[in-house]
PDB file of C-alpha atoms in Angstrom:
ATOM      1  CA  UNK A  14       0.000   0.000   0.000  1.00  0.00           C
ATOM      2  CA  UNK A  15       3.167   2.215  -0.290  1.00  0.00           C
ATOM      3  CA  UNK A  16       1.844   3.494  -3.908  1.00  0.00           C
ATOM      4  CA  UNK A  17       1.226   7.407  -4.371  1.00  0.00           C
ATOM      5  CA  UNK A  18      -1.374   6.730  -7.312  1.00  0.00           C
ATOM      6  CA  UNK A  19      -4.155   4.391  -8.194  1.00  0.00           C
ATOM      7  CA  UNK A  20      -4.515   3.171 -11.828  1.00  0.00           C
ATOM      8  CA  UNK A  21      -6.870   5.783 -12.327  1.00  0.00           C
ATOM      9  CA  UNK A  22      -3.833   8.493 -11.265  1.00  0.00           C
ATOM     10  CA  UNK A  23      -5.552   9.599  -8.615  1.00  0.00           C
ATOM     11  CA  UNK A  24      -4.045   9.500  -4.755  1.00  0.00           C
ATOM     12  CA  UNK A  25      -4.876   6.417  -2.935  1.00  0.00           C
ATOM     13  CA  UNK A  26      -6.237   7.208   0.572  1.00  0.00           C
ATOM     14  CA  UNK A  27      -7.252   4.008   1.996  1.00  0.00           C
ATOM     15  CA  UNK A  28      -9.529   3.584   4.908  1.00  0.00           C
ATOM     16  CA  UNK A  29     -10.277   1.291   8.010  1.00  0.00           C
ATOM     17  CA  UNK A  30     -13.131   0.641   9.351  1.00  0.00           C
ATOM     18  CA  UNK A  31     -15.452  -1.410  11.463  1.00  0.00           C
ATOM     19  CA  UNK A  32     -19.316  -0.957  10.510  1.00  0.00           C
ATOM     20  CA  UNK A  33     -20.581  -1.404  13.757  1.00  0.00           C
ATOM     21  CA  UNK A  34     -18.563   2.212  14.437  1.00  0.00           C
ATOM     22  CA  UNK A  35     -20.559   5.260  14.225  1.00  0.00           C
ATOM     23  CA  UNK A  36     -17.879   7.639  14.203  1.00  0.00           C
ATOM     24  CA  UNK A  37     -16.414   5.534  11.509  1.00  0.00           C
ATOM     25  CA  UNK A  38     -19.239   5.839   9.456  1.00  0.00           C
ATOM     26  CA  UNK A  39     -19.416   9.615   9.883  1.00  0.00           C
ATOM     27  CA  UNK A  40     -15.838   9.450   8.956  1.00  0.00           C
ATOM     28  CA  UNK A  41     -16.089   7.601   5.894  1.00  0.00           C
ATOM     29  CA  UNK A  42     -19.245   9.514   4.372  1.00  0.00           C
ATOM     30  CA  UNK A  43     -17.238  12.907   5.039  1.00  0.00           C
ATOM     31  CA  UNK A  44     -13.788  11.052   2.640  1.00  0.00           C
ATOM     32  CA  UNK A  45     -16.489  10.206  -0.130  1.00  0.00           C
ATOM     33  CA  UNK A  46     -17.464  13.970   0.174  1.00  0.00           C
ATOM     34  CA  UNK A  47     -13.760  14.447   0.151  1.00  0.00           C
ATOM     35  CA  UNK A  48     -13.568  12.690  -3.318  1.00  0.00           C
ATOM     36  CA  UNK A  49     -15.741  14.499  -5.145  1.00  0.00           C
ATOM     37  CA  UNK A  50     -13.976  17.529  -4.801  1.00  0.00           C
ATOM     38  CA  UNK A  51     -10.499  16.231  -4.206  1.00  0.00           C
ATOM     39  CA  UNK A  52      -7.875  14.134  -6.430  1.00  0.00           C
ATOM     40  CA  UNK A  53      -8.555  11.229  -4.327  1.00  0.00           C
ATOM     41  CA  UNK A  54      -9.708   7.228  -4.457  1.00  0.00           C
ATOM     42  CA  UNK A  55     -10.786   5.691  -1.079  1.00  0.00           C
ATOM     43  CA  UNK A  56      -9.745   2.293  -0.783  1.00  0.00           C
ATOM     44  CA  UNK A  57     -11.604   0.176   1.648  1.00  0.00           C
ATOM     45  CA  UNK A  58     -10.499  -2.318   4.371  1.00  0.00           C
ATOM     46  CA  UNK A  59     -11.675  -4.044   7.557  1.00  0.00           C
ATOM     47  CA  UNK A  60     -10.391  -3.260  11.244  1.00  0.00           C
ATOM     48  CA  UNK A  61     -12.196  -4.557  13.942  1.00  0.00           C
ATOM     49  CA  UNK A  62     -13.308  -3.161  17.714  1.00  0.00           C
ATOM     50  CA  UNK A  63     -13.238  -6.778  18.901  1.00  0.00           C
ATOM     51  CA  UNK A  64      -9.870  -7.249  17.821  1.00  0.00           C
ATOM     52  CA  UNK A  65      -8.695  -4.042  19.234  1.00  0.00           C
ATOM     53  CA  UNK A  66     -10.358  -4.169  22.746  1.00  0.00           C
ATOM     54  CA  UNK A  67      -9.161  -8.583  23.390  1.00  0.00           C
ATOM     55  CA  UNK A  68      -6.424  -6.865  25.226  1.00  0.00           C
ATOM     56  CA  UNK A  69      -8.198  -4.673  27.544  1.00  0.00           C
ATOM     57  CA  UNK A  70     -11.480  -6.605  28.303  1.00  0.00           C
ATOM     58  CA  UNK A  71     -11.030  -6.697  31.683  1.00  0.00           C
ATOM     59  CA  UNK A  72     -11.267  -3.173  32.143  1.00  0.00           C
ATOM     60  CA  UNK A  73     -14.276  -2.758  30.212  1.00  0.00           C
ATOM     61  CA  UNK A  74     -18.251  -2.375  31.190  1.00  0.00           C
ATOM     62  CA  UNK A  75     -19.405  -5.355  31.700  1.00  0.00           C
ATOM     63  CA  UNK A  76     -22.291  -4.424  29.420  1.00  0.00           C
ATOM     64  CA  UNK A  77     -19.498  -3.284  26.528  1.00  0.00           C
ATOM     65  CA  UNK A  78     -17.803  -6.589  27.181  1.00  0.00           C
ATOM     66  CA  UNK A  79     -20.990  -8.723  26.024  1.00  0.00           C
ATOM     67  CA  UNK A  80     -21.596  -6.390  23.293  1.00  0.00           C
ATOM     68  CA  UNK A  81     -17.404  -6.904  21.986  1.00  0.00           C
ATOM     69  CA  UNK A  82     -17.991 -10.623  22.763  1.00  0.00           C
ATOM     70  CA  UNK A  83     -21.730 -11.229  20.224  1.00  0.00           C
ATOM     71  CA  UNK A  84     -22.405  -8.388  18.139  1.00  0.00           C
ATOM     72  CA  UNK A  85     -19.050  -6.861  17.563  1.00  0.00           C
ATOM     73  CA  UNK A  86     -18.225 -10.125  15.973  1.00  0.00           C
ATOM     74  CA  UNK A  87     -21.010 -10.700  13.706  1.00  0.00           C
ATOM     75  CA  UNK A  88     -21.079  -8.335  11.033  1.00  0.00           C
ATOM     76  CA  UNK A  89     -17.905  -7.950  10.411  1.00  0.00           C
ATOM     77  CA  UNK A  90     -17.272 -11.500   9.828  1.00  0.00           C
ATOM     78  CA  UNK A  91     -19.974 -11.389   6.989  1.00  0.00           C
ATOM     79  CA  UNK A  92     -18.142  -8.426   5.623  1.00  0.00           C
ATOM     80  CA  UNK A  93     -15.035 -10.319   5.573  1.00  0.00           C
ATOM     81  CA  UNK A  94     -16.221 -13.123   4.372  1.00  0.00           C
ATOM     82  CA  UNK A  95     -17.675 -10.883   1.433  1.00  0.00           C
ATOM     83  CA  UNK A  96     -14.079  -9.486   0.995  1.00  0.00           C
ATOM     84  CA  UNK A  97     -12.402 -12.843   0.806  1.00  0.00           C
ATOM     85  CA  UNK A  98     -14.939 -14.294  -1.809  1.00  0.00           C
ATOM     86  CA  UNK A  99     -15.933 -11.669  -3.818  1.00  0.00           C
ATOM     87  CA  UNK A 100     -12.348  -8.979  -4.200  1.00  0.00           C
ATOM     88  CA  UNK A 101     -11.655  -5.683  -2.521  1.00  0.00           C
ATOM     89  CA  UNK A 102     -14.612  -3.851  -4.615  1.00  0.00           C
ATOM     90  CA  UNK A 103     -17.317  -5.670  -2.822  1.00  0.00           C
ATOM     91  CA  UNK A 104     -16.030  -3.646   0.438  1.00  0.00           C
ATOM     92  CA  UNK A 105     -17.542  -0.092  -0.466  1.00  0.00           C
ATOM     93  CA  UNK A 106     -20.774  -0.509  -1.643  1.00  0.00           C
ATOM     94  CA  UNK A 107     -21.093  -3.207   1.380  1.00  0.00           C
ATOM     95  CA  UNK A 108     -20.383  -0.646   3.699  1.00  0.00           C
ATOM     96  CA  UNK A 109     -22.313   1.839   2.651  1.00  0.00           C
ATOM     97  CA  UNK A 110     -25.551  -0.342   2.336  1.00  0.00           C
ATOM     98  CA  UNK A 111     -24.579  -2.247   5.884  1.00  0.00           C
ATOM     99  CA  UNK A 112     -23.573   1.386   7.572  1.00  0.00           C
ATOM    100  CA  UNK A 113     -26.622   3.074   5.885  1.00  0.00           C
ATOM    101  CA  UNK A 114     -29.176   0.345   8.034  1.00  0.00           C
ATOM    102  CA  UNK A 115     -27.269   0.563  10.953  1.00  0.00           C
ATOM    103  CA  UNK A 116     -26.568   4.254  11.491  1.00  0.00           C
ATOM    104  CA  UNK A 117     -29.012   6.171   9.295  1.00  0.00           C
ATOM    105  CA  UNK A 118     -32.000   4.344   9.637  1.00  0.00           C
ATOM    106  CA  UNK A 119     -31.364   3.098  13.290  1.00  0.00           C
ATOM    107  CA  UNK A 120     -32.086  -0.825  12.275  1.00  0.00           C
ATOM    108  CA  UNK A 121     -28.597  -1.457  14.675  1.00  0.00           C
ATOM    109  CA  UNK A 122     -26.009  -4.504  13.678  1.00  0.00           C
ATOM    110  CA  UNK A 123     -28.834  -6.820  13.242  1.00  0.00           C
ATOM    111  CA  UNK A 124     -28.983 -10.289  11.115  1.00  0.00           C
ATOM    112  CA  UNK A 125     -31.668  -8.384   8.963  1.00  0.00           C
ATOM    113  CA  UNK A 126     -30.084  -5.482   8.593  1.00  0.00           C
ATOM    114  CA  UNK A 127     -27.072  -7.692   7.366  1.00  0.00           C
ATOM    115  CA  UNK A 128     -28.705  -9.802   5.019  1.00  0.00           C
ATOM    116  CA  UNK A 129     -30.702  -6.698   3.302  1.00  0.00           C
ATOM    117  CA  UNK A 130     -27.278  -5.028   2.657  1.00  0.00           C
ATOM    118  CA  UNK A 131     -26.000  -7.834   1.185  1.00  0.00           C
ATOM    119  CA  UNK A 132     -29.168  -7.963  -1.293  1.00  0.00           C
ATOM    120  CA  UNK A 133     -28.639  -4.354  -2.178  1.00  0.00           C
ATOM    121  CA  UNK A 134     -25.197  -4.915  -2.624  1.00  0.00           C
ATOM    122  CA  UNK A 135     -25.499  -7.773  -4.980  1.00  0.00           C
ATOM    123  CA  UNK A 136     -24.022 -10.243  -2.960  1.00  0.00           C
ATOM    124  CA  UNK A 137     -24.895 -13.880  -2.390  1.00  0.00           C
ATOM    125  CA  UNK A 138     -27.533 -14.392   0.969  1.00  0.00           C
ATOM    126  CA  UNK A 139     -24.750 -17.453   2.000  1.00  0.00           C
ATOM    127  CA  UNK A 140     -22.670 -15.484   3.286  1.00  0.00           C
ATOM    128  CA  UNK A 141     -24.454 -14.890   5.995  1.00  0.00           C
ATOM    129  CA  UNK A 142     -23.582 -18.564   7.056  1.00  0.00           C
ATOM    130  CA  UNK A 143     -20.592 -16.706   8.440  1.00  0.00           C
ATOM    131  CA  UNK A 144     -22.419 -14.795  10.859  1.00  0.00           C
ATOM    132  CA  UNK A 145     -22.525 -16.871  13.522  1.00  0.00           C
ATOM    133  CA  UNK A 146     -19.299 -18.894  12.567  1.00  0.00           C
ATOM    134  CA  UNK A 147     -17.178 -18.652  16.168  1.00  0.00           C
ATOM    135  CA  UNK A 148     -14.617 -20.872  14.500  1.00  0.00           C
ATOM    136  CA  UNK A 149     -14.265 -17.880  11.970  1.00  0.00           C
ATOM    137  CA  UNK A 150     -13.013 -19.362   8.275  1.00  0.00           C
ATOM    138  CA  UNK A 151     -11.233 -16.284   7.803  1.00  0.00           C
ATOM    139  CA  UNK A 152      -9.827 -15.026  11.577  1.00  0.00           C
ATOM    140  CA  UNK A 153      -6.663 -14.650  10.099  1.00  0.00           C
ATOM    141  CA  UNK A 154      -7.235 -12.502   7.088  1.00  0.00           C
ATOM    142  CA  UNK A 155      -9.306 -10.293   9.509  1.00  0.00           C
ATOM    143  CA  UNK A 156      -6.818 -10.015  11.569  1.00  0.00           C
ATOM    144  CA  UNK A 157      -4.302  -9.070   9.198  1.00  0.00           C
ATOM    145  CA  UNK A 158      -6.273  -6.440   8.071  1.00  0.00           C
ATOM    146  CA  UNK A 159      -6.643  -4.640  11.601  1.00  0.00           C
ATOM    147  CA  UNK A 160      -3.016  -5.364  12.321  1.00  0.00           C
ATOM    148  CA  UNK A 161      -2.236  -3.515   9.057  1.00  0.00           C
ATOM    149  CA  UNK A 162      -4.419  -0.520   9.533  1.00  0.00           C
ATOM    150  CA  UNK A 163      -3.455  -0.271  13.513  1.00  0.00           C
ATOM    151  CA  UNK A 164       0.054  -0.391  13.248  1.00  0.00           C
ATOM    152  CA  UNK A 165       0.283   2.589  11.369  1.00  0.00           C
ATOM    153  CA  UNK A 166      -1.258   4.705  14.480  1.00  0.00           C
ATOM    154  CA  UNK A 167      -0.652   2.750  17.747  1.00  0.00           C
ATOM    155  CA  UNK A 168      -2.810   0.777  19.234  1.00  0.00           C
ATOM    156  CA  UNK A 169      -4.222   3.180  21.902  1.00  0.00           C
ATOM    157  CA  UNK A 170      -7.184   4.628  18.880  1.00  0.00           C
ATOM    158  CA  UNK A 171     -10.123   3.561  17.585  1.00  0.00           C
ATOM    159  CA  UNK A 172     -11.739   3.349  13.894  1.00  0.00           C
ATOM    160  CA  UNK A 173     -11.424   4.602  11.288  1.00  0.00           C
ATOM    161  CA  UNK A 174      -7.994   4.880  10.457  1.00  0.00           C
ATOM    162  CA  UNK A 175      -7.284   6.607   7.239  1.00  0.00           C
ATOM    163  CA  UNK A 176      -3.510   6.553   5.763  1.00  0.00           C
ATOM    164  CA  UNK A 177      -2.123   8.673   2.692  1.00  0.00           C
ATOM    165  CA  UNK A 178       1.253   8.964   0.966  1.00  0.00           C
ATOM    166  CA  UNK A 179       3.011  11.657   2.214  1.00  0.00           C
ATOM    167  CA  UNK A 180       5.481  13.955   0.272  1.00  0.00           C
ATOM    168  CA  UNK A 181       8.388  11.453   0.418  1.00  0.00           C
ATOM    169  CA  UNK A 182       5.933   8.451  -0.297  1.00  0.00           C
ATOM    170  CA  UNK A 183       5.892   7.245   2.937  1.00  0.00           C
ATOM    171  CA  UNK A 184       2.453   6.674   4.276  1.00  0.00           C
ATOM    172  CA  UNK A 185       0.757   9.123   6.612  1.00  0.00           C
ATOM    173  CA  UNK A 186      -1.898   7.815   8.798  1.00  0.00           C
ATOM    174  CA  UNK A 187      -3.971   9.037  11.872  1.00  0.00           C
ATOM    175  CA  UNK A 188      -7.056   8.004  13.797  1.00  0.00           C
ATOM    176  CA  UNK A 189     -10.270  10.071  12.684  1.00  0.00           C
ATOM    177  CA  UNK A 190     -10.871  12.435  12.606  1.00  0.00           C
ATOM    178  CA  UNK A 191     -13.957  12.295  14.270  1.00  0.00           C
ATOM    179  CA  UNK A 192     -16.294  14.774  13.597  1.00  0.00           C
ATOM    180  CA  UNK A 193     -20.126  15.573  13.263  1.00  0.00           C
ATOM    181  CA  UNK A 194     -22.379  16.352  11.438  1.00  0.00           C
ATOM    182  CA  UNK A 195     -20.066  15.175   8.573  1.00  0.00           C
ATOM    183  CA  UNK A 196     -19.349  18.375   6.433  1.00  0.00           C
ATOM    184  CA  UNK A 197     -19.690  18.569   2.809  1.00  0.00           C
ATOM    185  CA  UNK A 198     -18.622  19.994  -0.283  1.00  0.00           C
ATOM    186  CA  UNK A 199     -16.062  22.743   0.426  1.00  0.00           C
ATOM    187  CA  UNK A 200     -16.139  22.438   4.172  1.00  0.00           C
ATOM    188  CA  UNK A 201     -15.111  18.972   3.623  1.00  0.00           C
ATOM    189  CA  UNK A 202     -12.340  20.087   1.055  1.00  0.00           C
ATOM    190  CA  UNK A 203     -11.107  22.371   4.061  1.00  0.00           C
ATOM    191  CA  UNK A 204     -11.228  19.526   6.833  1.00  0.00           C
ATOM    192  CA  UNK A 205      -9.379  17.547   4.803  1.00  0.00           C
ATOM    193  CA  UNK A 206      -6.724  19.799   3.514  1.00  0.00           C
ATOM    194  CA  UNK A 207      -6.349  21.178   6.962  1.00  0.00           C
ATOM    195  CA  UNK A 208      -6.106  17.376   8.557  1.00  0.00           C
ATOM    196  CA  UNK A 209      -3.393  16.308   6.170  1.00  0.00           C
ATOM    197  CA  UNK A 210      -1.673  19.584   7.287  1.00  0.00           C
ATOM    198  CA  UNK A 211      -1.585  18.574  10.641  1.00  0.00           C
ATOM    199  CA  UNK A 212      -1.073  15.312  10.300  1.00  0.00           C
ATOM    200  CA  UNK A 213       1.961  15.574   8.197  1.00  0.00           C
ATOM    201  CA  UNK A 214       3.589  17.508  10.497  1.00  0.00           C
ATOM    202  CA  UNK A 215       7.113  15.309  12.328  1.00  0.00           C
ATOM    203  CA  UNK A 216       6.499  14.999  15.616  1.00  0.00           C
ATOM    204  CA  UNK A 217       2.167  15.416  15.471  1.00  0.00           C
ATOM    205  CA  UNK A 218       0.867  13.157  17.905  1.00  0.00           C
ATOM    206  CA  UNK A 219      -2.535  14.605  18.990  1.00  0.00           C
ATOM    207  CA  UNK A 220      -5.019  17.266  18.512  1.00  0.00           C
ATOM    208  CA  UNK A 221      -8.993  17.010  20.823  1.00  0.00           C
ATOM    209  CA  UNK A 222     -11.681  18.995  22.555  1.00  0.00           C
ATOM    210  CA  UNK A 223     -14.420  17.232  24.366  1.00  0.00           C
ATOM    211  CA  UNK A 224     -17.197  16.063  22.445  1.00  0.00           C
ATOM    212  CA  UNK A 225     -20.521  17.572  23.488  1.00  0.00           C
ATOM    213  CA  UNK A 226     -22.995  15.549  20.788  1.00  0.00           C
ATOM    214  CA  UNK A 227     -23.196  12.311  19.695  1.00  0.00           C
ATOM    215  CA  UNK A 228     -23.278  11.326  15.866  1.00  0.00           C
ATOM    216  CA  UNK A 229     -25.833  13.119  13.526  1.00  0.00           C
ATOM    217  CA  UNK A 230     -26.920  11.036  10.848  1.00  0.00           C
ATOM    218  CA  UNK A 231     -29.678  13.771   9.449  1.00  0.00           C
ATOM    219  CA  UNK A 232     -27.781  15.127   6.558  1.00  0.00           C
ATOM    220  CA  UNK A 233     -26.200  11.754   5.388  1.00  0.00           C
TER     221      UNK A 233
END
């Protein structure tokens, strides 16, 4: 992922996610605002909360521990499984039919809400066989997909994480930003600009306020 250009010429800027993540979600529909007005191509791929919270469960809500444990698992194993079977395209349109039930219309991480994104994606209604699948088929490829995406920040974030070449080529990645409602058109040109700015910066570690609101979904 160290290229600077896709095969259409434009600059890769690839993108983790989990869809269970509602600041992920605002995230990622603010980047597809990005690329409309922006030289950019998102490129999708799959973190996971699970994953990234096995090492701190113990110190964890009880109540956020069952969630990580059930329902943190299940859709993103169907989107992997999607991924593995079907190529990296399948991921975007996925997402945004999986993250558009979930968030926008408040259905939550639900088996239905799973299997009607997979039917509006054009994908098979098997692979839903993978949603309950504890002995996961494809763990590992998961896993390398997190592990990719998380290394580039440190493991004390969340999702998304977004990455970018940098002037020298070398990849520059952050956490976030998080942000709501998601801005659009020029106001998302300016977050952006302004974020790779900042985050290019040697040295940049961390920029926050406290968050007062929780996600707005009303102009997605």
């Amino acid at each position: 992922m160290s290229e600077t250009a896709t095969t259409s010429g434009k600059t890769p800027v690839d993108f983790w996610f989990d869809p269970l993540c509602p600041w992920a979600w605002m995230s990622s529909r603010w980047v597809l605002e990005v690329e409309k007005v922006r030289d950019i191509e998102v490129r999708w791929h799959i973190m996971s909360l699970a994953v990234l919270n096995e090492p701190k469960l113990d110190e964890l809500p009880e109540e956020y521990r069952e969630m990580l444990a059930t329902t943190a698992w299940q859709p993103v194993r169907v989107v992997t499984a999607a991924w593995q079977k079907h190529g990296d395209d399948v991921l975007g349109p996925l997402y945004t039919a999986l993250g558009t039930r979930i968030h926008n219309q408040e259905e939550g991480p639900t088996r239905e809400a799973t299997a009607a994104a997979l039917e509006e994606a054009g994908l098979p209604a098997d692979l839903m066989a993978y949603w309950d699948q504890e002995d996961f088929e494809y763990d590992a490829e998961l896993r390398a997909s997190h592990k990719e995406g998380i290394d580039k920040v440190g493991q004390d974030v969340g999702t998304p994480v977004i990455a970018v070449p940098g002037h020298d080529g070398e990849q520059i990645a952050f956490f976030g930003p998080v942000v709501t409602p998601a801005p659009k058109g020029e106001e998302a040109a300016k977050l952006w600009d302004g974020t790779l700015l900042v985050a290019s910066v040697p040295g940049f570690y961390e920029i926050k306020r406290t968050r007062t609101a929780g996600p707005d979904f009303s102009n997605l």
